[in-house]
Amino acid sequence: MKPKKVLTIAGSDCSGGAGIQADLKTFQERDVYGMSVVTVLVAMKPDTWAHVVKPVDLEMIREQFATILPGIGADAAKTGMLPTVPIIELVGELLAASAVPHLVIDPVMVCKGTSEALFPENTQAMIKHLLPIAEVVTPNSFEAAQLAGMDELHNEQDVQDAARRIHDHGVRNVVIKAARIFPDRALDVLFDGNSFQRWEGPRLNSSWTHGAGCSFSACIAAELAKGTGVSAAVATAHDFVKAALREGFPLNRHVGPLYHKALAKSGRG
Ligand code: PXL
């Protein structure tokens, strides 16, 4: 049987842990055919792990996109790091015209190990150009607060308030990865405009979590491509990332990724 085809529109993390690289590993594990539009190249200084970020020019983003849509076709797409306002506008315009059946927006604003928002001016552009056309958006607590126009989220009530405000931007489903609001528990919350659903588990005390957010949204896109409903897709992504985080491993003294094969290895994938 021909596999479903899924497109990631995101940045290249040359360390292999996040971005396009995490998305393609996730697609492979979830048994869909992965394709990519690279929006930005990210390198890291070996001594400090400071990020060096080089956006791809708009024309080349357009060319890559056309290769896939209309050139090949995609059953679902996800976005990751979109480094500039013009790139967000272009990706929004191309996606809106493509009518891809399932669209997941991962509103990447920070990289693990760096503390400030990478591109604060991009939040409004994502609200305007991407959320209204998206089926699912997957912010972490920081990104959710930015998209909702709120201060830091401190508790589950804040998470629900943020989800309602983000839903008002026109996206059909909001999934907030509230991994950091409790010291001992990890919580994912889904709001579909009517009700809340939650997935909770003990918080894993691992430093090797690089690429967790990218892999989570990539897994949701893969499941949607296969015809799974949003709630079941989020449940699968929760389990997939939890298993992969349990087997996270260090690459060097700065960073460690998830182990994407963990769920398949345990026989539950
Ligand atoms: O984890 C966020 C992220 C997303 N995309 C790219 C990255 C990072 C963090 O390093 O490099 C390309």
Coordinates of C-alpha atoms and ligand atoms in Angstrom, one line a residue, residues 10-14 18-21 40 42 44 51 80-81 108 110-112 118 210-214, ligand 1:
A10 CA 10.6 24.0 9.1
G11 CA 14.2 24.8 9.9
S12 CA 17.3 22.5 9.6
D13 CA 18.9 21.7 13.0
C14 CA 22.2 20.3 11.8
A18 CA 15.0 19.1 16.3
G19 CA 13.5 20.8 13.3
I20 CA 13.3 19.1 9.9
Q21 CA 15.5 16.3 11.1
V40 CA 16.1 28.4 7.8
V42 CA 20.6 26.6 12.1
M44 CA 25.5 25.8 16.8
H51 CA 22.7 29.4 17.6
G80 CA 8.1 24.5 12.5
M81 CA 10.6 27.3 12.7
V108 CA 8.4 27.6 17.4
V110 CA 12.4 29.3 21.4
C111 CA 15.1 26.6 21.2
K112 CA 15.9 24.5 24.3
L118 CA 14.1 33.9 18.9
H210 CA 15.8 18.3 22.4
G211 CA 13.3 18.0 19.6
A212 CA 10.3 17.0 21.8
G213 CA 8.0 19.7 20.5
C214 CA 8.9 19.2 16.9
Ligands
PXL1 O1 13.3 23.0 19.2 C1 13.0 24.1 18.4 C2 13.8 24.1 17.1 C3 13.1 24.0 16.0 N1 13.6 24.0 14.7 C4 15.0 24.2 14.6 C5 15.8 24.3 15.7 C6 15.2 24.2 17.0 C7 16.0 24.3 18.2 O2 17.2 24.1 18.2 O3 17.1 24.4 15.6 C8 15.5 24.2 13.3

